[in-house]
Amino acid sequence: MNHKRSLLFFTLILTISFIKSFGQIIVVSPYLQDATPTSINIMWETSQGGNNIVYWDTLKTLQNNTQRIFSTVNHDSSQIHRAQLTELSPSTTYYYKVKTGDVESNVYHFTTPPLPEEEKSFQIVAMSDMQRDNAHPDKFKEIVEEGVFSYLKEDNEEKDIFENLGMVIIAGDLVSDGLSYTDWTNDFFRQSKNLFPYVPVYPVLGNHENNSDYYFNYFHLPENGTPGYLEHWWYKDYGNVRIIGLNSNKSYRIQEQLDWLDEVLKESETDDNIDFVFAQLHHPHKSELWIEGELDYTGEVIYRLEQFSTRTGKPTIHFFGHTHAYSRGQSLNHTHLWVNVATAGGNIDYWNEYPQNNYDEFSVSNSEYGFVLLEVEAGDDPKFKLIRISRGDEVKTKDNEINDIIEISRYNIKPEIPIGLSPIDNIKVNSQEVILKANSFNISDNKSEHGETQWQVARIDNFTNPDIDIRKNYEDWYNTINLNEGIDLTQQSITGLKDNTEYYWRVRYRTKGLEWSNWSAIYQFKTK
């Protein structure tokens, strides 16, 4: 424990002793949980118990009040309180304040979620790994106030920045040690106290939470998971999106969770209100900056999301953290994104610091602080835009610089089938290097751009086990460099072929929105 943290700890002890002698304080400001179009849960923590009231209304006069409030002893004499407001109206702004004994909070406000049939556009903030780094103890506060607030204020101009922000999702590691009370009160809730009174927060467990009682006391998540595992996994619908929260920690990498996920995805297939499914869990299946943190179990989740997307045409994402850096990639044959939303406070995992690997699945990896904003549209042409906002690193700060954008539509137009230009018609070529060439990318909407190309070469023409299988993305940001800068996606060098052999090849093109063309015709050449 360093000197500053020791001082903070003893100050807190003295403060609690003072409170016991002289009165009540609000330890954790009000925050929002488990919202629906007609209800919401308001939670807060006080140093002691007492008579609790929530005052609320669509006007700041706060004419209504709720006194049916559940309280849980949390730490020593402190209590966490929860009030559920019901019979609310969808897409409506409400004002509220809480009172325990003689102590009351400021007045805050929230906007209830829309009904699906409203087809309303909205935003989601995704982040993770805000656990305290002693070298930068208030980094999470900076991410919230100078990052999220400042970016949304500029984006929304004069409007209420929270009006369209539906939720904040957190892919684990909210605190450094989930068993430490002050990690929750000082490091997580204090630093987010200007955000979570206005917008519901939906976390999942990371390894640093240590499966602690504090986590389950502080959060009231949707209780629709497997009986016996409530709040370990859950789902929440908002507009045309289903958010699925999962637990990837060691004791919960079990078949029961996967079976539950199968059922939720099956139900999502036939729900016409759902256009997109976003899942979040803590551990990565692959991680370019820290391969030691990879987890096979997450691959089981990805497989299910991929198959769901292909069956239904509904795009999916899995958000994760654990590695303290941003990464974004995509599955080869499915409209599914892989997104590491870290880090919102944890010490950055830098390039060349650990064993690392450049995976085909990833297009962008940056070692940085930041968060992800999703802008979701409903209606006849549902789509979402994923934006990565960077705060830089410890050496070079950035003021909400956009480092990555990708837009995904539910209904996509296929690119035109590419045409092979050379080598064709059994022409003889040098086996040491063959240059495959195809025509330019074309698409009928004249808006979508060429994002990826896949080339296959085989000695038999059914391509079940090709000799060469290469995918190339228009960008590959790895170790601060775009390795595909200036790449020509209409041609590919092939080496290592056998002499005096007949080969077949084919090609297909993909848009930046992840829609593949059909495969080209099959072409032949011979090596010499």
Coordinates of C-alpha atoms in Angstrom, one line a residue:
M1 CA 0.0 0.0 0.0
N2 CA 1.6 3.3 -1.0
H3 CA 1.7 6.4 1.1
K4 CA -1.2 8.2 -0.7
R5 CA -3.4 5.1 -0.5
S6 CA -2.5 4.6 3.2
L7 CA -3.5 8.2 3.9
L8 CA -6.7 7.8 2.0
F9 CA -7.5 4.6 3.9
F10 CA -6.9 6.2 7.4
T11 CA -8.9 9.3 6.4
L12 CA -11.8 7.0 5.5
I13 CA -11.6 5.2 8.8
L14 CA -11.6 8.6 10.7
T15 CA -14.5 9.8 8.5
I16 CA -16.5 6.6 9.3
S17 CA -15.8 7.0 13.0
F18 CA -16.9 10.7 12.8
I19 CA -20.1 9.6 11.0
K20 CA -20.9 7.0 13.7
S21 CA -20.7 9.7 16.3
F22 CA -22.3 12.6 14.6
G23 CA -24.6 11.4 11.8
Q24 CA -25.5 10.2 8.3
I25 CA -23.8 10.8 4.9
I26 CA -24.4 9.5 1.4
V27 CA -21.4 7.2 0.7
V28 CA -22.4 6.4 -2.9
S29 CA -24.4 8.8 -4.9
P30 CA -27.6 7.5 -6.6
Y31 CA -27.1 5.4 -9.7
L32 CA -29.4 3.6 -12.1
Q33 CA -30.0 -0.1 -12.7
D34 CA -32.2 -2.4 -14.9
A35 CA -34.3 0.1 -16.8
T36 CA -37.3 -0.7 -18.9
P37 CA -39.7 1.6 -20.8
T38 CA -42.0 1.7 -17.7
S39 CA -39.6 1.1 -14.8
I40 CA -36.2 1.8 -13.4
N41 CA -34.2 0.9 -10.2
I42 CA -32.5 3.7 -8.3
M43 CA -29.7 2.7 -5.8
W44 CA -27.5 4.5 -3.4
E45 CA -25.5 3.8 -0.2
T46 CA -25.5 5.6 3.1
S47 CA -23.2 5.4 6.1
Q48 CA -26.1 4.1 8.3
G49 CA -29.7 3.0 7.9
G50 CA -32.7 5.2 8.2
N51 CA -36.0 6.2 6.7
N52 CA -35.7 6.2 2.9
I53 CA -37.7 8.2 0.4
V54 CA -37.2 8.7 -3.4
Y55 CA -38.9 11.9 -4.7
W56 CA -39.6 11.9 -8.5
D57 CA -41.6 13.5 -11.2
T58 CA -41.5 14.7 -14.8
L59 CA -41.1 18.2 -13.3
K60 CA -38.4 19.4 -11.0
T61 CA -41.0 20.0 -8.3
L62 CA -40.9 16.3 -7.6
Q63 CA -44.5 15.8 -6.5
N64 CA -44.4 11.9 -6.3
N65 CA -42.5 9.8 -3.8
T66 CA -41.7 6.2 -3.3
Q67 CA -41.2 4.7 0.1
R68 CA -41.1 1.0 -0.7
I69 CA -37.3 0.7 -0.6
F70 CA -35.1 -2.4 -0.1
S71 CA -32.0 -2.0 2.0
T72 CA -28.9 -4.3 2.4
V73 CA -26.2 -4.0 5.0
N74 CA -23.0 -3.7 3.0
H75 CA -20.0 -2.8 5.1
D76 CA -19.9 -2.2 8.8
S77 CA -22.9 0.0 9.4
S78 CA -23.4 1.2 5.8
Q79 CA -26.5 0.2 3.8
I80 CA -27.3 0.0 0.1
H81 CA -30.8 1.1 -0.8
R82 CA -32.9 0.2 -3.9
A83 CA -36.1 1.7 -5.0
Q84 CA -38.0 0.6 -8.1
L85 CA -40.0 3.2 -9.8
T86 CA -42.9 1.7 -11.9
E87 CA -45.7 2.8 -14.1
L88 CA -43.4 5.2 -15.9
S89 CA -43.9 6.3 -19.5
P90 CA -41.5 5.3 -22.3
S91 CA -39.0 7.8 -23.7
T92 CA -39.8 10.3 -21.0
T93 CA -37.4 12.3 -18.8
Y94 CA -37.9 12.1 -15.0
Y95 CA -36.3 14.1 -12.2
Y96 CA -35.5 12.5 -8.8
K97 CA -33.6 12.8 -5.6
V98 CA -33.1 10.4 -2.7
K99 CA -33.3 10.9 1.1
T100 CA -32.2 8.8 4.0
G101 CA -32.9 10.2 7.4
D102 CA -32.1 13.9 7.3
V103 CA -29.7 13.6 4.4
E104 CA -30.8 14.0 0.8
S105 CA -29.0 14.0 -2.6
N106 CA -28.9 16.4 -5.4
V107 CA -31.7 16.4 -8.0
Y108 CA -30.8 14.1 -11.0
H109 CA -32.7 13.0 -14.1
F110 CA -33.0 10.0 -16.4
T111 CA -34.9 9.2 -19.6
T112 CA -36.8 5.9 -19.8
P113 CA -36.0 3.5 -22.7
P114 CA -38.2 3.6 -25.8
L115 CA -40.7 1.0 -26.8
P116 CA -39.3 -1.1 -29.7
E117 CA -42.1 0.1 -32.0
E118 CA -40.9 3.7 -31.6
E119 CA -37.8 2.7 -33.7
K120 CA -35.8 5.4 -31.9
S121 CA -32.1 5.9 -32.4
F122 CA -29.9 5.8 -29.3
Q123 CA -26.3 5.5 -28.1
I124 CA -24.4 3.0 -25.9
V125 CA -21.0 3.6 -24.2
A126 CA -18.9 0.5 -23.8
M127 CA -15.7 0.4 -21.6
S128 CA -13.8 -1.9 -19.3
D129 CA -10.9 -2.3 -16.9
M130 CA -11.1 0.9 -15.0
Q131 CA -9.4 -0.7 -12.0
R132 CA -7.1 1.7 -10.1
D133 CA -3.6 2.2 -11.4
N134 CA -1.7 3.8 -8.5
A135 CA 0.4 5.9 -11.0
H136 CA -2.8 7.4 -12.4
P137 CA -5.4 6.9 -9.6
D138 CA -8.1 9.2 -11.1
K139 CA -7.8 8.0 -14.7
F140 CA -11.4 6.6 -14.7
K141 CA -12.8 10.0 -13.6
E142 CA -10.9 11.6 -16.6
I143 CA -12.4 9.0 -19.0
V144 CA -15.9 9.8 -17.7
E145 CA -15.7 13.5 -17.5
E146 CA -13.2 14.6 -20.1
G147 CA -13.9 11.7 -22.3
V148 CA -17.5 10.6 -22.3
F149 CA -19.0 14.0 -21.2
S150 CA -16.9 16.2 -23.4
Y151 CA -17.4 14.0 -26.5
L152 CA -21.1 13.7 -26.1
K153 CA -21.5 17.4 -25.3
E154 CA -19.8 18.3 -28.6
D155 CA -21.7 15.6 -30.4
N156 CA -25.1 16.6 -29.1
E157 CA -24.5 20.4 -29.2
E158 CA -27.1 22.1 -26.9
K159 CA -29.2 19.0 -26.2
D160 CA -29.1 17.0 -23.0
I161 CA -26.1 14.8 -23.5
F162 CA -27.9 11.9 -21.6
E163 CA -31.1 12.0 -23.6
N164 CA -30.0 9.6 -26.2
L165 CA -27.5 7.6 -24.2
G166 CA -29.3 4.4 -23.4
M167 CA -26.8 2.7 -21.2
V168 CA -23.2 2.1 -20.2
I169 CA -21.9 -1.4 -20.5
I170 CA -18.7 -2.6 -18.7
A171 CA -16.9 -5.7 -19.7
G172 CA -15.4 -6.4 -16.2
D173 CA -12.6 -5.3 -13.9
L174 CA -14.4 -2.4 -12.4
V175 CA -12.1 -2.3 -9.4
S176 CA -8.6 -3.5 -8.6
D177 CA -9.8 -5.8 -5.7
G178 CA -13.5 -6.6 -5.5
L179 CA -13.0 -7.6 -1.8
S180 CA -11.8 -4.1 -0.9
Y181 CA -14.7 -1.8 0.2
T182 CA -12.8 1.4 -0.6
D183 CA -12.0 0.2 -4.1
W184 CA -15.8 0.3 -4.7
T185 CA -16.6 3.6 -2.9
N186 CA -13.5 5.6 -3.9
D187 CA -12.2 4.1 -7.1
F188 CA -15.4 3.1 -8.9
F189 CA -18.4 5.0 -7.6
R190 CA -16.7 8.3 -6.7
Q191 CA -15.1 8.6 -10.1
S192 CA -18.3 7.9 -11.9
K193 CA -20.7 9.9 -9.7
N194 CA -21.5 12.4 -12.5
L195 CA -22.5 9.7 -15.0
F196 CA -24.4 6.8 -13.4
P197 CA -27.1 9.0 -11.7
Y198 CA -28.2 9.8 -15.2
V199 CA -27.6 6.6 -17.2
P200 CA -28.1 2.9 -16.3
V201 CA -24.9 0.9 -16.0
Y202 CA -24.7 -2.8 -16.8
P203 CA -21.4 -4.5 -15.9
V204 CA -20.2 -8.1 -16.0
L205 CA -17.7 -9.8 -13.7
G206 CA -14.0 -9.6 -14.4
N207 CA -11.3 -11.5 -12.6
H208 CA -10.5 -8.5 -10.3
E209 CA -14.1 -8.5 -8.9
N210 CA -13.1 -11.8 -7.1
N211 CA -16.8 -12.8 -7.2
S212 CA -17.3 -10.6 -4.1
D213 CA -20.5 -9.9 -2.2
Y214 CA -19.9 -6.2 -2.8
Y215 CA -20.4 -6.7 -6.5
F216 CA -23.8 -8.4 -6.0
N217 CA -24.8 -5.9 -3.3
Y218 CA -24.1 -2.9 -5.5
F219 CA -25.7 -4.1 -8.7
H220 CA -29.3 -5.1 -9.5
L221 CA -29.0 -6.7 -12.9
P222 CA -31.8 -8.4 -14.9
E223 CA -32.8 -11.6 -13.2
N224 CA -33.3 -13.7 -16.3
G225 CA -30.2 -15.9 -16.1
T226 CA -30.0 -19.5 -15.1
P227 CA -31.6 -20.1 -11.6
G228 CA -28.7 -20.4 -9.1
Y229 CA -26.5 -18.1 -11.3
L230 CA -28.7 -15.0 -11.3
E231 CA -26.7 -11.8 -12.2
H232 CA -23.8 -13.9 -13.3
W233 CA -25.3 -13.9 -16.8
W234 CA -28.3 -12.0 -18.0
Y235 CA -29.8 -10.1 -21.0
K236 CA -31.4 -6.7 -21.4
D237 CA -33.3 -5.3 -24.4
Y238 CA -33.1 -1.7 -25.4
G239 CA -34.8 -0.6 -28.6
N240 CA -33.7 -2.9 -31.4
V241 CA -30.7 -4.3 -29.5
R242 CA -30.3 -7.3 -27.2
I243 CA -27.4 -6.9 -24.7
I244 CA -26.2 -10.2 -23.2
G245 CA -23.9 -10.2 -20.2
L246 CA -21.8 -13.3 -19.5
N247 CA -19.3 -14.5 -16.8
S248 CA -16.0 -15.8 -18.3
N249 CA -14.3 -16.4 -14.9
K250 CA -12.8 -19.7 -14.0
S251 CA -15.6 -21.2 -11.9
Y252 CA -18.3 -20.2 -14.4
R253 CA -16.9 -21.6 -17.7
I254 CA -19.6 -24.2 -17.6
Q255 CA -22.1 -25.8 -20.0
E256 CA -25.0 -24.4 -18.1
Q257 CA -24.1 -20.9 -19.2
L258 CA -23.7 -22.0 -22.8
D259 CA -27.0 -23.8 -22.7
W260 CA -28.6 -20.6 -21.4
L261 CA -27.0 -18.6 -24.2
D262 CA -28.3 -21.0 -26.8
E263 CA -31.8 -20.5 -25.5
V264 CA -31.5 -16.7 -25.5
L265 CA -30.2 -16.7 -29.0
K266 CA -32.9 -19.0 -30.2
E267 CA -35.5 -16.7 -28.8
S268 CA -33.8 -13.7 -30.4
E269 CA -34.1 -15.3 -33.8
T270 CA -37.8 -15.0 -33.8
D271 CA -38.1 -11.7 -32.0
D272 CA -38.8 -9.2 -34.8
N273 CA -37.9 -6.3 -32.5
I274 CA -34.3 -7.4 -32.3
D275 CA -32.0 -6.3 -35.1
F276 CA -28.6 -6.7 -33.3
V277 CA -27.2 -8.8 -30.5
F278 CA -24.3 -7.5 -28.4
A279 CA -22.6 -9.7 -25.9
Q280 CA -20.1 -8.8 -23.3
L281 CA -17.7 -10.9 -21.2
H282 CA -14.3 -10.2 -19.7
H283 CA -11.7 -12.6 -21.2
P284 CA -10.6 -12.5 -24.9
H285 CA -10.5 -15.5 -27.2
K286 CA -7.6 -13.9 -29.0
S287 CA -5.6 -10.9 -27.9
E288 CA -2.9 -9.3 -30.0
L289 CA -1.2 -7.4 -27.2
W290 CA -1.4 -10.1 -24.5
I291 CA -1.8 -13.6 -25.8
E292 CA -1.3 -15.0 -22.2
G293 CA -4.8 -13.7 -21.4
E294 CA -6.6 -15.7 -24.1
L295 CA -9.4 -18.1 -23.2
D296 CA -10.8 -21.0 -25.2
Y297 CA -14.2 -20.7 -23.5
T298 CA -14.8 -17.3 -25.1
G299 CA -14.3 -19.1 -28.4
E300 CA -17.4 -21.2 -27.6
V301 CA -19.4 -17.9 -27.1
I302 CA -18.1 -16.5 -30.4
Y303 CA -19.0 -19.7 -32.3
R304 CA -22.6 -19.3 -31.1
L305 CA -22.8 -15.7 -32.0
E306 CA -21.4 -16.3 -35.4
Q307 CA -23.9 -19.1 -36.2
F308 CA -26.7 -16.9 -34.9
S309 CA -25.7 -14.1 -37.3
T310 CA -25.5 -16.3 -40.3
R311 CA -28.8 -18.0 -39.6
T312 CA -30.7 -14.8 -39.0
G313 CA -28.9 -12.1 -40.8
K314 CA -28.7 -10.2 -37.5
P315 CA -25.2 -8.8 -36.9
T316 CA -23.5 -9.5 -33.6
I317 CA -20.6 -8.2 -31.4
H318 CA -18.7 -9.6 -28.5
F319 CA -17.1 -7.0 -26.3
F320 CA -14.3 -7.9 -23.9
G321 CA -11.4 -6.5 -21.9
H322 CA -8.7 -8.1 -19.7
T323 CA -6.0 -6.9 -22.1
H324 CA -5.6 -3.2 -21.4
A325 CA -5.7 -1.9 -24.9
Y326 CA -8.2 -1.5 -27.7
S327 CA -8.7 -4.0 -30.5
R328 CA -11.3 -4.4 -33.2
G329 CA -11.7 -7.3 -35.7
Q330 CA -14.3 -9.4 -37.4
S331 CA -15.0 -13.0 -38.1
L332 CA -14.2 -14.3 -41.6
N333 CA -17.5 -15.8 -42.6
H334 CA -20.0 -14.1 -40.3
T335 CA -21.2 -10.6 -39.6
H336 CA -19.6 -10.6 -36.2
L337 CA -17.3 -8.0 -34.6
W338 CA -14.6 -8.7 -32.0
V339 CA -14.0 -5.6 -29.8
N340 CA -11.8 -5.0 -26.8
V341 CA -13.1 -1.9 -25.2
A342 CA -10.3 -1.4 -22.6
T343 CA -8.8 0.5 -21.0
A344 CA -10.7 3.0 -18.9
G345 CA -8.1 3.2 -16.1
G346 CA -6.1 0.1 -15.7
N347 CA -2.4 0.3 -16.5
I348 CA -1.9 0.1 -20.3
D349 CA -0.5 -3.1 -21.9
Y350 CA 2.1 -1.6 -24.3
W351 CA 3.6 -3.0 -27.5
N352 CA 6.6 -5.3 -26.9
E353 CA 5.8 -5.6 -23.2
Y354 CA 4.4 -9.2 -23.4
P355 CA 4.3 -12.0 -25.9
Q356 CA 2.1 -10.7 -28.8
N357 CA 0.7 -11.8 -32.1
N358 CA -0.8 -10.3 -35.3
Y359 CA -4.0 -12.2 -35.8
D360 CA -5.9 -12.3 -39.1
E361 CA -9.2 -11.5 -37.2
F362 CA -8.0 -8.1 -36.1
S363 CA -7.8 -5.0 -38.2
V364 CA -7.0 -2.4 -35.5
S365 CA -5.1 -2.7 -32.2
N366 CA -3.9 0.3 -30.2
S367 CA -2.4 0.4 -26.7
E368 CA -4.3 3.4 -25.2
Y369 CA -6.9 4.7 -22.8
G370 CA -10.4 5.3 -24.1
F371 CA -13.9 4.0 -24.6
V372 CA -16.3 2.9 -27.4
L373 CA -19.4 4.7 -28.5
L374 CA -22.1 2.9 -30.4
E375 CA -24.7 4.9 -32.4
V376 CA -27.6 2.6 -33.1
E377 CA -30.4 3.3 -35.7
A378 CA -33.7 1.5 -36.0
G379 CA -36.4 1.7 -38.7
D380 CA -36.4 0.3 -42.2
D381 CA -32.6 0.3 -42.5
P382 CA -31.3 -0.6 -39.0
K383 CA -27.6 -0.1 -38.6
F384 CA -25.0 0.8 -36.0
K385 CA -21.8 2.8 -36.0
L386 CA -18.9 1.8 -33.7
I387 CA -16.5 4.6 -32.8
R388 CA -13.4 4.3 -30.7
I389 CA -12.5 7.5 -28.8
S390 CA -8.9 7.7 -27.6
R391 CA -7.4 9.5 -24.6
G392 CA -3.9 8.5 -25.6
D393 CA -1.3 6.9 -23.3
E394 CA 1.0 7.9 -20.5
V395 CA 3.4 9.6 -22.8
K396 CA 1.2 11.1 -25.5
T397 CA -2.2 12.2 -24.4
K398 CA -5.1 12.6 -26.9
D399 CA -8.2 14.7 -26.5
N400 CA -11.0 12.3 -27.7
E401 CA -9.3 11.4 -30.9
I402 CA -11.3 9.1 -33.1
N403 CA -9.0 6.1 -33.8
D404 CA -11.5 3.7 -35.4
I405 CA -14.9 3.7 -37.0
I406 CA -16.9 0.9 -38.6
E407 CA -20.6 0.9 -39.6
I408 CA -22.6 -2.3 -39.9
S409 CA -26.1 -2.6 -41.4
R410 CA -28.6 -5.4 -40.9
Y411 CA -29.5 -5.4 -44.6
N412 CA -26.5 -5.2 -46.9
I413 CA -25.9 -5.2 -50.6
K414 CA -23.5 -7.7 -51.9
P415 CA -20.5 -6.6 -54.0
E416 CA -20.5 -7.7 -57.6
I417 CA -18.7 -11.0 -58.1
P418 CA -15.0 -10.3 -58.9
I419 CA -13.6 -11.4 -62.3
G420 CA -10.2 -13.1 -62.4
L421 CA -7.8 -11.4 -64.8
S422 CA -4.6 -13.4 -64.5
P423 CA -3.4 -16.1 -64.6
I424 CA -6.2 -17.8 -66.4
D425 CA -6.8 -20.4 -69.2
N426 CA -4.1 -22.8 -68.0
I427 CA -1.3 -20.3 -68.7
K428 CA 2.1 -21.4 -67.5
V429 CA 3.7 -19.3 -64.8
N430 CA 6.9 -19.4 -62.6
S431 CA 6.2 -21.4 -59.4
Q432 CA 8.5 -19.0 -57.4
E433 CA 6.0 -16.2 -57.5
V434 CA 2.5 -16.0 -59.0
I435 CA 0.6 -12.7 -59.0
L436 CA -3.1 -13.3 -58.9
K437 CA -5.1 -10.4 -60.3
A438 CA -8.8 -9.6 -60.4
N439 CA -10.9 -6.6 -61.6
S440 CA -11.9 -3.5 -59.6
F441 CA -14.3 -3.7 -56.7
N442 CA -17.9 -2.8 -57.8
I443 CA -21.2 -2.5 -55.9
S444 CA -24.6 -1.3 -57.0
D445 CA -25.1 1.2 -54.2
N446 CA -22.0 3.1 -55.3
K447 CA -21.3 3.9 -51.6
S448 CA -19.9 0.8 -50.0
E449 CA -16.1 0.5 -50.1
H450 CA -13.8 -2.4 -50.6
G451 CA -12.8 -3.7 -47.2
E452 CA -11.3 -7.2 -47.6
T453 CA -10.3 -9.8 -50.1
Q454 CA -9.9 -13.6 -49.8
W455 CA -7.8 -15.6 -52.2
Q456 CA -7.7 -19.4 -52.4
V457 CA -5.4 -21.6 -54.5
A458 CA -5.8 -25.4 -54.6
R459 CA -4.7 -28.4 -56.7
I460 CA -8.3 -29.6 -56.9
D461 CA -11.2 -27.4 -57.8
N462 CA -13.6 -27.9 -54.8
F463 CA -11.4 -26.0 -52.4
T464 CA -12.3 -28.1 -49.3
N465 CA -8.6 -28.0 -48.3
P466 CA -6.9 -25.2 -50.3
D467 CA -3.1 -25.1 -50.5
I468 CA -3.3 -21.3 -50.1
D469 CA -5.9 -19.4 -48.2
I470 CA -5.2 -15.7 -47.7
R471 CA -7.4 -12.9 -46.3
K472 CA -6.3 -9.3 -46.6
N473 CA -8.0 -6.3 -45.0
Y474 CA -7.7 -2.8 -46.2
E475 CA -6.0 -2.0 -42.8
D476 CA -4.0 -3.8 -40.3
W477 CA -2.9 -1.5 -37.4
Y478 CA -0.3 -3.5 -35.4
N479 CA 2.4 -2.1 -33.2
T480 CA 1.6 1.5 -34.2
I481 CA 1.9 0.8 -37.9
N482 CA -0.7 0.1 -40.6
L483 CA 0.9 -2.9 -42.1
N484 CA -1.5 -2.8 -45.1
E485 CA -1.0 0.9 -45.9
G486 CA -1.4 1.3 -49.7
I487 CA -2.4 -2.3 -50.2
D488 CA -3.9 -3.3 -53.6
L489 CA -6.8 -5.6 -52.7
T490 CA -7.3 -6.6 -56.3
Q491 CA -4.0 -8.6 -56.5
Q492 CA -2.0 -11.0 -54.4
S493 CA 1.5 -12.5 -54.6
I494 CA 1.6 -16.3 -54.1
T495 CA 4.8 -18.2 -53.3
G496 CA 5.8 -21.7 -52.3
L497 CA 3.9 -23.5 -55.1
K498 CA 5.2 -26.8 -56.6
D499 CA 6.8 -27.0 -60.0
N500 CA 5.1 -28.5 -63.0
T501 CA 1.7 -28.6 -61.2
E502 CA -1.8 -27.6 -62.3
Y503 CA -3.6 -25.2 -59.8
Y504 CA -7.0 -23.7 -59.5
W505 CA -7.8 -20.3 -57.9
R506 CA -10.7 -18.1 -56.9
V507 CA -11.4 -14.8 -55.2
R508 CA -14.1 -12.9 -53.3
Y509 CA -14.5 -9.3 -52.1
R510 CA -16.0 -7.9 -48.9
T511 CA -17.3 -4.5 -48.1
K512 CA -16.1 -2.5 -45.1
G513 CA -19.5 -3.3 -43.6
L514 CA -18.6 -7.0 -43.7
E515 CA -20.8 -8.2 -46.6
W516 CA -19.0 -10.7 -48.9
S517 CA -19.6 -11.2 -52.6
N518 CA -20.1 -14.6 -54.0
W519 CA -16.9 -16.4 -55.0
S520 CA -15.6 -15.8 -58.5
A521 CA -15.5 -18.3 -61.2
I522 CA -12.6 -20.9 -60.9
Y523 CA -9.5 -20.2 -62.9
Q524 CA -6.6 -22.4 -63.8
F525 CA -2.8 -22.1 -64.3
K526 CA 0.2 -24.3 -64.5
T527 CA 3.6 -23.8 -62.9
K528 CA 6.9 -24.5 -64.6

